[in-house]
Coordinates of C-alpha atoms in Angstrom, one line a residue:
Chain R
M1 CA 0.0 0.0 0.0
D2 CA 1.1 3.5 -0.7
H3 CA 0.1 6.0 2.1
R4 CA 1.5 8.9 0.1
A5 CA -0.7 8.4 -2.9
R6 CA -3.6 7.2 -0.6
V7 CA -4.6 4.5 -3.0
Y8 CA -5.7 1.3 -1.2
N9 CA -6.8 -2.2 -2.0
D10 CA -9.4 -2.3 0.7
V11 CA -10.7 -0.1 3.5
F12 CA -8.6 -2.0 6.1
E13 CA -5.4 -0.7 4.7
M14 CA -6.5 2.8 5.8
L15 CA -6.4 1.8 9.5
P16 CA -4.0 3.9 11.6
S17 CA -0.5 2.8 12.2
V18 CA 2.9 4.4 12.7
E19 CA 3.2 4.6 8.9
N20 CA -0.3 5.9 8.5
P21 CA -1.0 7.9 11.7
S22 CA -4.2 9.8 12.4
P23 CA -3.6 13.5 11.9
L24 CA -2.3 15.9 14.5
V25 CA -3.8 19.4 14.0
R26 CA -2.5 22.4 15.9
I27 CA -5.0 24.4 18.0
N28 CA -4.4 28.1 17.1
R29 CA -7.2 30.4 18.2
L30 CA -8.3 28.5 21.2
C31 CA -4.9 27.8 22.8
P32 CA -4.8 30.1 25.8
S33 CA -1.0 30.5 26.0
P34 CA 1.4 31.3 23.1
E35 CA 4.1 29.4 25.0
F36 CA 2.1 26.2 24.9
T37 CA 1.9 24.1 21.7
L38 CA -1.4 22.3 21.6
Y39 CA -2.4 19.7 19.1
A40 CA -5.5 17.6 18.6
K41 CA -5.2 14.0 17.3
L42 CA -8.2 13.6 15.1
E43 CA -9.3 10.0 15.6
W44 CA -12.4 10.5 13.5
M45 CA -10.2 10.5 10.5
N46 CA -9.8 6.7 10.9
P47 CA -11.8 4.8 8.3
F48 CA -14.8 3.9 10.6
G49 CA -14.9 7.2 12.3
S50 CA -13.4 6.9 15.8
V51 CA -10.5 6.0 18.0
K52 CA -12.3 2.6 18.5
D53 CA -11.1 1.4 15.0
R54 CA -7.9 0.5 16.7
A55 CA -9.2 -1.8 19.5
A56 CA -11.9 -3.2 17.2
W57 CA -9.4 -4.2 14.6
A58 CA -7.0 -5.8 17.1
M59 CA -9.8 -7.8 18.7
L60 CA -11.4 -8.9 15.4
C61 CA -8.0 -10.0 13.9
D62 CA -7.3 -12.0 17.1
L63 CA -10.6 -13.8 16.9
E64 CA -10.2 -14.6 13.2
S65 CA -6.6 -15.8 13.7
R66 CA -7.7 -18.1 16.5
G67 CA -10.5 -19.6 14.4
E68 CA -13.1 -18.3 16.8
L69 CA -15.2 -16.9 13.9
S70 CA -15.5 -20.0 11.8
D71 CA -18.6 -22.0 11.0
G72 CA -20.8 -18.9 10.8
R73 CA -20.1 -17.9 14.4
G74 CA -20.6 -14.1 14.8
L75 CA -19.8 -11.5 17.5
V76 CA -21.8 -10.1 20.3
E77 CA -20.4 -6.9 22.0
P78 CA -21.6 -4.4 24.6
T79 CA -20.9 -0.9 23.3
S80 CA -21.8 2.7 23.8
G81 CA -21.6 3.0 20.0
N82 CA -18.2 3.6 18.6
T83 CA -16.7 0.2 19.1
G84 CA -19.9 -1.3 17.8
I85 CA -19.8 0.9 14.7
S86 CA -16.2 0.0 14.0
L87 CA -16.8 -3.7 14.7
A88 CA -20.0 -3.8 12.7
A89 CA -18.4 -2.3 9.6
M90 CA -15.4 -4.5 9.8
A91 CA -17.3 -7.6 10.6
S92 CA -19.9 -7.1 7.8
A93 CA -17.1 -6.5 5.3
R94 CA -15.4 -9.7 6.3
G95 CA -18.6 -11.8 6.4
H96 CA -19.3 -12.0 10.1
A97 CA -22.5 -11.0 11.9
L98 CA -22.5 -8.7 14.9
R99 CA -25.1 -8.3 17.7
A100 CA -24.5 -5.0 19.5
V101 CA -25.9 -4.4 23.0
V102 CA -26.2 -0.7 23.7
P103 CA -27.4 1.5 26.5
S104 CA -30.7 3.2 25.7
G105 CA -29.3 6.7 26.4
I106 CA -26.8 6.7 23.4
P107 CA -27.8 9.1 20.6
Q108 CA -30.2 7.8 18.0
E109 CA -27.6 8.4 15.3
K110 CA -25.4 5.7 16.7
K111 CA -28.2 3.2 17.0
V112 CA -29.3 3.8 13.4
L113 CA -25.7 3.7 12.2
L114 CA -25.3 0.3 13.8
K115 CA -28.3 -0.9 11.9
I116 CA -27.1 0.7 8.7
L117 CA -23.9 -1.3 9.1
G118 CA -25.9 -4.5 9.4
A119 CA -25.7 -5.1 13.2
E120 CA -28.5 -6.6 15.2
L121 CA -29.3 -4.4 18.1
D122 CA -30.3 -4.9 21.8
V123 CA -31.1 -1.6 23.5
V124 CA -31.0 -1.9 27.3
S125 CA -31.3 0.4 30.3
D126 CA -27.8 1.0 31.4
E127 CA -25.0 3.6 32.1
L128 CA -23.8 5.4 29.1
C129 CA -20.4 3.7 29.5
P130 CA -21.3 0.1 30.6
S131 CA -19.4 -1.0 33.8
P132 CA -18.0 -4.5 34.2
G133 CA -19.1 -6.3 37.4
M134 CA -22.1 -7.8 38.9
G135 CA -24.7 -5.1 37.8
D136 CA -27.1 -5.9 35.0
G137 CA -27.0 -4.0 31.7
S138 CA -25.2 -4.2 28.4
I139 CA -22.2 -6.2 29.4
N140 CA -24.1 -8.9 31.2
L141 CA -26.7 -9.2 28.5
A142 CA -23.9 -9.6 25.9
K143 CA -22.4 -12.2 28.2
T144 CA -25.8 -14.0 28.4
H145 CA -26.0 -14.2 24.6
A146 CA -22.4 -15.6 24.4
K147 CA -23.0 -18.1 27.2
A148 CA -26.4 -19.3 26.1
Q149 CA -25.5 -19.6 22.4
P150 CA -21.7 -20.3 22.3
K151 CA -21.9 -21.6 18.7
R152 CA -23.6 -18.5 17.5
F153 CA -21.7 -15.8 19.4
V154 CA -18.2 -14.9 20.7
M155 CA -17.7 -11.8 22.8
P156 CA -14.6 -9.7 22.2
N157 CA -15.4 -7.7 25.4
Q158 CA -13.5 -4.5 25.0
Y159 CA -14.0 -3.7 28.7
E160 CA -11.7 -6.5 29.8
N161 CA -9.8 -7.4 26.6
E162 CA -6.1 -6.7 27.0
L163 CA -5.9 -6.2 23.2
N164 CA -7.8 -3.0 23.7
V165 CA -4.7 -1.8 25.5
R166 CA -2.2 -3.4 23.2
A167 CA -3.7 -1.7 20.1
H168 CA -2.8 1.7 21.6
L169 CA 0.6 0.5 22.9
E170 CA 1.4 -0.5 19.3
T171 CA -0.2 2.3 17.4
T172 CA -1.4 5.4 19.2
G173 CA 1.6 5.7 21.5
P174 CA 4.3 5.3 18.8
E175 CA 2.4 7.6 16.5
L176 CA 2.3 10.3 19.1
W177 CA 6.0 10.0 19.9
R178 CA 6.9 10.1 16.2
Q179 CA 4.5 12.9 15.2
T180 CA 5.7 15.1 18.0
E181 CA 9.3 14.2 17.5
G182 CA 9.5 13.3 21.1
Q183 CA 8.6 16.8 22.3
I184 CA 5.3 15.8 23.9
T185 CA 5.0 16.9 27.6
H186 CA 1.2 16.6 28.1
L187 CA -1.3 14.0 27.0
F188 CA -5.0 14.9 27.5
L189 CA -7.7 12.3 27.1
S190 CA -10.9 10.9 28.5
L191 CA -11.5 7.6 30.1
G192 CA -14.1 5.0 29.1
T193 CA -12.8 1.5 28.7
C194 CA -9.4 3.0 29.5
G195 CA -7.7 1.1 26.6
T196 CA -6.3 4.4 25.1
V197 CA -4.8 5.7 28.3
T198 CA -3.3 2.5 29.5
G199 CA -1.8 1.6 26.1
A200 CA -0.6 5.0 24.8
G201 CA 0.2 6.1 28.4
R202 CA 2.4 3.1 29.0
F203 CA 4.3 3.7 25.8
L204 CA 4.8 7.4 26.4
R205 CA 5.7 7.0 30.1
E206 CA 8.4 4.6 29.1
K207 CA 9.8 7.1 26.6
R208 CA 9.4 10.1 28.8
P209 CA 8.9 9.4 32.5
D210 CA 8.0 13.0 33.3
I211 CA 5.2 13.2 30.8
K212 CA 1.9 14.5 32.3
I213 CA -1.0 12.3 31.5
I214 CA -4.2 14.1 32.3
A215 CA -7.7 12.5 32.2
V216 CA -10.7 14.7 31.8
Q217 CA -14.0 13.2 33.0
P218 CA -17.6 14.4 33.0
S219 CA -19.5 15.2 36.2
E220 CA -21.9 12.7 37.6
G221 CA -25.2 12.1 35.7
H222 CA -23.5 13.1 32.5
D223 CA -24.7 12.7 28.9
V224 CA -21.4 12.0 27.1
P225 CA -21.6 8.4 25.7
G226 CA -18.6 6.2 26.3
L227 CA -17.1 8.1 29.2
R228 CA -17.2 7.4 32.9
N229 CA -17.5 9.8 35.7
V230 CA -14.7 9.7 38.3
Q231 CA -16.6 7.5 40.8
Q232 CA -17.1 4.8 38.1
L233 CA -13.4 4.4 37.2
D234 CA -12.5 1.8 39.7
S235 CA -15.0 -0.6 38.0
C236 CA -12.8 -0.5 34.9
E237 CA -10.7 -3.6 34.4
L238 CA -8.2 -1.9 32.1
F239 CA -7.7 1.2 34.3
D240 CA -4.2 1.7 35.6
R241 CA -4.3 4.6 38.1
S242 CA -0.5 4.7 38.4
L243 CA -0.2 6.0 34.8
I244 CA -2.4 9.1 35.4
D245 CA -1.0 12.3 36.9
E246 CA -4.3 14.1 37.3
I247 CA -8.0 13.6 36.8
I248 CA -10.0 16.7 36.1
E249 CA -13.8 16.6 36.5
I250 CA -15.7 19.0 34.3
D251 CA -19.4 19.9 34.3
Y252 CA -20.6 17.9 31.4
E253 CA -22.7 20.7 29.9
L254 CA -19.4 22.4 29.1
A255 CA -18.5 19.6 26.8
Y256 CA -21.3 20.7 24.5
A257 CA -20.5 24.4 24.7
R258 CA -16.8 23.7 23.8
V259 CA -18.0 21.6 20.8
L260 CA -19.3 24.9 19.3
D261 CA -16.0 26.6 20.1
L262 CA -14.0 23.9 18.4
C263 CA -16.3 23.8 15.3
R264 CA -16.5 27.6 15.0
E265 CA -13.1 28.8 16.0
E266 CA -10.8 26.0 14.8
G267 CA -12.9 24.4 12.0
L268 CA -12.7 21.1 13.9
L269 CA -15.9 19.0 13.7
A270 CA -15.3 17.6 17.2
G271 CA -17.7 15.5 19.2
P272 CA -18.7 16.1 22.9
S273 CA -15.9 14.1 24.4
C274 CA -13.4 16.3 22.5
G275 CA -15.2 19.4 23.9
L276 CA -14.7 18.0 27.4
I277 CA -11.0 17.1 26.8
Y278 CA -10.4 20.6 25.3
E279 CA -11.9 22.2 28.4
G280 CA -9.6 20.2 30.7
A281 CA -6.6 21.0 28.6
R282 CA -7.5 24.7 28.5
R283 CA -7.6 24.8 32.3
V284 CA -4.2 23.1 32.6
I285 CA -2.6 25.4 30.0
E286 CA -4.1 28.5 31.7
N287 CA -2.2 27.4 34.8
E288 CA 1.0 26.0 33.5
R289 CA 1.5 28.3 30.4
R290 CA 4.3 26.3 28.8
G291 CA 4.5 22.9 27.2
F292 CA 3.7 20.7 24.3
G293 CA 0.4 18.8 24.6
V294 CA -1.7 16.5 22.5
M295 CA -5.4 15.9 23.0
I296 CA -6.8 12.6 21.8
F297 CA -10.1 13.6 20.0
P298 CA -12.1 10.4 19.9
D299 CA -14.8 11.1 17.4
S300 CA -16.6 13.8 15.4
V301 CA -19.8 15.8 16.0
F302 CA -21.8 14.0 13.3
K303 CA -23.1 11.2 15.5
Y304 CA -24.2 13.7 18.2
V305 CA -26.4 16.1 16.3
S306 CA -29.4 15.2 18.4
S307 CA -27.4 15.4 21.6
L308 CA -26.2 18.9 20.6
V309 CA -29.8 20.1 20.0
K310 CA -30.8 18.6 23.4
H311 CA -28.1 20.5 25.3
I312 CA -28.1 23.7 23.2
P313 CA -31.8 24.2 22.3
E314 CA -31.1 27.2 20.0
L315 CA -29.5 24.8 17.5
A316 CA -33.0 23.4 16.8
V317 CA -34.1 24.1 13.2
D318 CA -37.6 25.4 12.6
G319 CA -39.5 25.3 9.3
P320 CA -40.8 22.8 6.9
A321 CA -39.1 19.4 6.8
Chain N
M1 CA -22.1 -15.9 63.4
S2 CA -25.8 -16.2 63.6
E3 CA -28.0 -17.7 60.9
Y4 CA -30.8 -16.1 58.9
A5 CA -34.2 -16.4 60.7
H6 CA -35.5 -18.6 57.9
P7 CA -32.5 -20.0 56.0
E8 CA -34.8 -22.5 54.2
V9 CA -36.1 -19.7 51.8
L10 CA -32.7 -19.1 50.3
V11 CA -30.7 -21.4 48.0
D12 CA -27.3 -20.7 46.4
T13 CA -26.4 -21.2 42.8
D14 CA -24.6 -24.5 43.5
W15 CA -27.7 -25.9 45.1
V16 CA -29.7 -25.0 42.0
K17 CA -27.1 -26.6 39.8
K18 CA -27.2 -29.8 41.8
N19 CA -30.9 -30.0 41.7
L20 CA -31.5 -29.1 38.0
G21 CA -34.2 -31.2 36.5
K22 CA -35.1 -33.0 39.8
P23 CA -38.9 -33.8 40.1
G24 CA -40.7 -31.4 42.4
I25 CA -38.2 -28.6 41.9
R26 CA -39.3 -25.9 39.6
L27 CA -37.3 -22.8 38.5
V28 CA -38.9 -19.5 37.5
E29 CA -37.0 -16.5 36.2
I30 CA -38.6 -13.1 36.7
D31 CA -36.7 -10.1 35.4
V32 CA -37.0 -6.3 35.4
D33 CA -35.8 -6.3 31.8
T34 CA -38.0 -8.9 30.3
K35 CA -35.5 -9.5 27.4
G36 CA -33.2 -11.3 29.8
Y37 CA -35.0 -14.6 29.9
D38 CA -35.2 -14.9 26.1
A39 CA -31.5 -14.1 25.8
G40 CA -30.6 -17.0 28.1
H41 CA -31.8 -18.7 31.2
I42 CA -31.1 -21.6 33.5
P43 CA -32.0 -24.9 31.8
G44 CA -35.5 -25.9 32.7
A45 CA -36.5 -22.5 34.0
V46 CA -39.8 -20.9 32.9
G47 CA -40.0 -17.1 32.6
F48 CA -42.7 -14.9 34.0
N49 CA -43.2 -11.4 32.7
W50 CA -43.9 -9.1 35.6
E51 CA -45.6 -6.5 33.4
T52 CA -48.0 -8.8 31.6
E53 CA -48.3 -11.9 33.8
L54 CA -48.0 -10.7 37.4
Q55 CA -50.1 -7.6 37.2
D56 CA -53.8 -7.3 36.4
Q57 CA -54.0 -5.9 32.9
V58 CA -57.0 -3.7 33.6
N59 CA -57.0 -2.5 37.2
R60 CA -53.8 -1.5 38.9
D61 CA -53.5 -4.6 41.1
I62 CA -51.7 -7.9 41.5
I63 CA -53.1 -10.7 39.4
S64 CA -56.3 -12.3 40.8
K65 CA -56.3 -15.7 42.4
E66 CA -57.8 -17.2 39.3
N67 CA -55.1 -15.7 37.1
F68 CA -52.4 -16.9 39.5
E69 CA -53.8 -20.4 39.3
Q70 CA -53.9 -20.2 35.5
L71 CA -50.3 -18.9 35.3
L72 CA -48.9 -21.7 37.6
S73 CA -51.0 -24.3 35.9
G74 CA -49.6 -23.3 32.5
A75 CA -46.1 -23.5 33.9
G76 CA -46.8 -27.0 35.2
I77 CA -46.3 -26.1 38.8
S78 CA -48.1 -27.9 41.6
P79 CA -48.9 -26.6 45.1
D80 CA -46.4 -29.1 46.7
D81 CA -43.5 -28.2 44.3
T82 CA -40.4 -26.4 45.6
V83 CA -40.4 -23.2 43.5
V84 CA -37.0 -21.4 43.2
L85 CA -37.3 -17.9 41.9
Y86 CA -34.4 -15.8 40.4
G87 CA -34.0 -12.8 38.2
D88 CA -32.0 -9.7 37.3
N89 CA -31.4 -6.6 39.3
N90 CA -30.5 -8.5 42.4
N91 CA -33.7 -10.4 42.3
W92 CA -36.0 -7.4 42.6
F93 CA -38.9 -8.9 40.7
A94 CA -38.0 -12.4 41.8
A95 CA -38.6 -11.1 45.3
Y96 CA -41.9 -9.5 44.1
G97 CA -42.8 -13.0 42.8
F98 CA -41.9 -14.5 46.1
W99 CA -44.2 -12.1 47.8
L100 CA -47.0 -12.9 45.4
F101 CA -46.5 -16.7 45.8
K102 CA -46.7 -16.3 49.6
M103 CA -49.9 -14.2 49.4
Y104 CA -51.4 -17.0 47.3
G105 CA -50.3 -19.5 49.9
H106 CA -47.6 -21.4 48.1
Q107 CA -45.8 -23.3 50.8
D108 CA -42.3 -23.9 49.5
V109 CA -40.9 -21.0 47.5
R110 CA -37.3 -19.9 47.7
L111 CA -35.0 -17.3 46.1
M112 CA -31.7 -18.1 44.4
D113 CA -29.2 -15.9 46.2
G114 CA -27.4 -13.6 43.8
G115 CA -29.9 -14.0 41.1
R116 CA -29.2 -14.4 37.4
I117 CA -26.0 -12.3 37.5
K118 CA -24.3 -14.6 39.9
W119 CA -25.2 -17.6 37.8
L120 CA -24.1 -15.9 34.6
N121 CA -20.7 -15.0 36.0
E122 CA -19.9 -18.5 37.3
D123 CA -18.0 -20.6 34.8
D124 CA -19.5 -23.9 35.7
K125 CA -23.1 -22.7 35.2
E126 CA -24.9 -23.2 31.9
L127 CA -27.5 -21.0 30.2
T128 CA -29.8 -21.9 27.4
I129 CA -32.3 -20.3 25.1
D130 CA -34.4 -23.5 24.9
K131 CA -37.8 -22.9 26.6
P132 CA -39.2 -25.9 28.5
A133 CA -42.6 -27.2 27.5
P134 CA -44.1 -28.2 30.8
T135 CA -47.1 -30.4 31.1
P136 CA -49.9 -28.2 32.4
S137 CA -51.0 -28.8 36.0
T138 CA -54.2 -27.9 37.8
Y139 CA -53.0 -25.5 40.4
K140 CA -55.5 -24.6 43.1
V141 CA -55.0 -21.9 45.7
T142 CA -56.2 -23.2 49.0
S143 CA -55.3 -20.4 51.4
T144 CA -54.2 -16.8 51.0
D145 CA -52.3 -14.4 53.2
M146 CA -53.2 -10.8 52.2
D147 CA -51.7 -9.5 55.5
L148 CA -48.4 -9.4 53.7
R149 CA -49.7 -6.4 51.7
A150 CA -50.2 -2.8 52.9
H151 CA -52.8 -0.5 51.4
I152 CA -52.9 3.2 51.6
P153 CA -55.1 3.6 54.8
L154 CA -52.7 1.5 56.8
V155 CA -49.7 3.4 55.3
M156 CA -51.3 6.7 56.3
E157 CA -51.8 5.4 59.9
A158 CA -48.2 4.1 60.0
S159 CA -46.9 7.5 58.9
K160 CA -48.7 9.2 61.8
S161 CA -48.1 6.5 64.4
S162 CA -44.9 5.7 66.2
S163 CA -45.8 2.0 66.4
F164 CA -44.6 1.1 62.9
N165 CA -41.3 1.0 61.1
L166 CA -42.0 2.7 57.7
V167 CA -39.0 2.0 55.4
D168 CA -38.4 3.8 52.2
V169 CA -36.0 1.6 50.2
R170 CA -35.5 3.9 47.2
S171 CA -32.3 5.7 46.3
P172 CA -31.3 8.7 48.5
D173 CA -32.1 11.1 45.6
E174 CA -35.7 9.6 45.3
Y175 CA -36.1 9.8 49.1
T176 CA -35.1 13.5 49.3
G177 CA -37.2 14.4 46.3
K178 CA -34.2 15.5 44.1
I179 CA -35.6 13.1 41.5
I180 CA -39.0 11.5 41.3
A181 CA -37.9 8.2 39.6
P182 CA -34.6 6.8 38.4
P183 CA -33.8 8.0 34.9
G184 CA -35.6 6.3 32.1
M185 CA -38.4 4.8 34.2
N186 CA -41.9 5.1 32.8
E187 CA -43.8 4.9 36.0
T188 CA -43.6 8.1 37.9
A189 CA -45.5 10.5 40.2
Q190 CA -46.7 14.1 40.4
R191 CA -44.5 14.9 43.4
G192 CA -41.1 14.0 44.8
G193 CA -40.1 13.3 48.4
H194 CA -41.1 10.6 50.9
I195 CA -43.9 9.6 53.2
P196 CA -43.5 11.5 56.6
S197 CA -41.7 9.5 59.3
A198 CA -40.3 7.0 56.7
K199 CA -36.6 6.0 57.3
S200 CA -34.4 5.8 54.3
I201 CA -32.8 2.4 54.0
P202 CA -31.9 1.8 50.3
W203 CA -32.5 -1.8 49.3
S204 CA -28.9 -2.0 47.9
L205 CA -27.4 -1.8 51.4
A206 CA -28.7 -5.3 52.0
V207 CA -26.5 -6.9 49.4
K208 CA -22.9 -7.6 48.8
E209 CA -20.8 -6.9 45.7
D210 CA -21.5 -10.4 44.3
A211 CA -25.2 -9.7 44.4
T212 CA -25.9 -12.1 47.4
F213 CA -27.5 -11.0 50.6
K214 CA -25.3 -9.7 53.5
S215 CA -24.9 -12.0 56.5
A216 CA -27.5 -12.1 59.2
D217 CA -25.2 -10.2 61.5
A218 CA -24.4 -7.5 59.0
L219 CA -28.2 -7.1 58.2
A220 CA -29.1 -6.9 61.9
K221 CA -26.4 -4.3 62.5
L222 CA -27.6 -2.3 59.5
Y223 CA -31.3 -2.3 60.2
F224 CA -31.4 -2.4 64.0
E225 CA -28.3 -0.5 65.1
Q226 CA -27.4 1.9 62.3
K227 CA -30.9 2.7 60.9
G228 CA -32.9 2.4 64.1
V229 CA -35.5 -0.1 63.0
D230 CA -37.3 -1.5 66.0
K231 CA -37.3 -5.3 65.5
N232 CA -40.5 -5.7 67.6
K233 CA -42.7 -3.3 65.7
D234 CA -44.8 -4.0 62.7
S235 CA -43.2 -2.8 59.5
I236 CA -44.1 -1.5 56.0
A237 CA -41.6 -1.3 53.2
Y238 CA -42.2 0.8 50.1
C239 CA -40.3 2.0 46.9
R240 CA -41.7 3.2 43.6
I241 CA -43.7 0.3 42.2
G242 CA -43.3 -2.3 44.8
E243 CA -40.4 -4.5 43.5
R244 CA -37.4 -3.1 45.3
S245 CA -39.6 -3.0 48.5
S246 CA -40.3 -6.7 48.0
H247 CA -36.6 -7.3 48.2
T248 CA -36.4 -5.4 51.6
W249 CA -39.7 -7.1 52.7
F250 CA -37.9 -10.4 52.1
V251 CA -34.9 -9.3 54.1
M252 CA -36.9 -8.0 57.1
K253 CA -39.4 -10.9 57.2
Y254 CA -37.3 -13.9 56.3
L255 CA -33.7 -13.1 56.9
L256 CA -34.1 -10.9 60.0
G257 CA -37.3 -12.7 61.1
M258 CA -39.3 -9.6 62.0
P259 CA -42.8 -10.5 63.1
N260 CA -45.2 -8.5 60.9
V261 CA -43.8 -7.0 57.7
K262 CA -45.9 -5.8 54.8
N263 CA -45.0 -4.7 51.3
Y264 CA -46.7 -1.5 50.2
D265 CA -46.8 -2.2 46.4
G266 CA -48.7 1.0 45.6
S267 CA -45.5 2.7 46.7
W268 CA -44.5 6.1 45.5
T269 CA -46.4 5.9 42.2
E270 CA -49.6 5.8 44.4
Y271 CA -48.6 8.0 47.3
G272 CA -46.8 10.6 45.2
N273 CA -49.9 11.0 43.1
L274 CA -52.4 11.3 45.9
V275 CA -54.2 14.7 46.2
G276 CA -53.7 16.1 49.7
A277 CA -51.2 13.5 51.0
P278 CA -48.6 15.0 53.2
I279 CA -45.0 14.7 51.8
E280 CA -41.6 15.4 53.4
K281 CA -39.1 16.8 51.0
Q282 CA -35.6 18.1 51.5
A283 CA -35.4 21.8 50.8

């Protein structure tokens, strides 16, 4: 494949890697200190639209290579949307079925996208980022399908699968190091399954022990799919607290306000988790003034149009349909 | 360490596994999310739908004696069977089923401690999507015990009197009136808050992380010492629609052995809609 010409034999060749990293774009108008270089890593530029392409591909390839998807066996996965969308697209294109179990509160756009991509859907009452453990909800309903019908379903289980970490250890981390030429001093991200922070964080901490890894989380009762509030983090199997220097909790409504700033001031079509991360980064930069930071922007605003209208009512459009 | 007051009403998942398929032992799954049973259940278990099978479909009420007989006959259950109930959400609706079975006089009914989640997460336990096809029985209710149920006049009396334990088992935010119902719930009320004089003892305090009930000693300490429940008084438990309060009713009556415990199944969706009913709400 030739990443310079960007001509590919199939969509999977477009998946991110050190040779084909997702883009870093500098934040100009919204960076509060001229001595701080701030970049956003645009994960929505991955072929299936989010940071989850990385973990989904690693888990799918692993299942295929171990023969777990032979004889018509498909996948079942609990997801707040992005992993399901990546997996659904990949699985469909490779001839596997996917049953996605999603929390009812995720945006309608994500539910419909999953169906467009051929997934069968279970919608359950659950947290926006399902928690592993003894509670009911998406994870345990997916486990029920896999246990009751083992010939029909295998469950990758992004919430507990170490490949979710390894994908970022082998791609996101090295990409960031190379793209910043080793200058990175701050990494800003949000925690959901914790695959990104544990994988990329482990790689970067090894390269640069004094790097500051800062997690930005929404306040309790939030409406930002895929993310956990601070109280929920301990239920996360892939969470490694020792990698994180600081956890900043932000009023989740600000995530939506910052989406508008990023769209209108920087031309970045960022989703609500990006808005949240940007607000956290902005506060740190206001205080520290100097540094070289990267924000991991997980996905774009397109899947959250209905959420934006809900939180910023003046965006509603009147007039004939 | 002391034992539960009525240990015979609780079985563990290993007991259920050992007794799968034995004559006279019948498994019934009752879930909050009625999709659960169809996705996978314990082999041989029948599924009851709390919305369509345990509630009268016209009046707001439990099913009638005749409908209960019809339901159990269709499931092939006989009055002398041991019925083991289990379900999702820490057995909320399984406990509601237990309460219903007891009101209609079924002698030997038990709960599987930990519910479907515990079974699901144990590697040696199987699930299936195959539904059993039981041979119908002719179930007859021969006695009832409607004293297990509280209606609004008694609840009003309990609220004003100091001779009852009135226990609100909902979440702290529902108790204080910050929210009227948990997010996403259809059944709600006109007002938030709690019944005057009710103590807040959320149902979840009675269970451990693995979804099983806390020990008898831990429960006694919680209810009697920490929350000030008087073990000799009559008690009424309530929640929003009567299922979480069934869970606490089970704890107070069978695990702690309190003498006269009632479930107020009208709960907040009745009380919080009543015109003129006094409400306490945190400012």
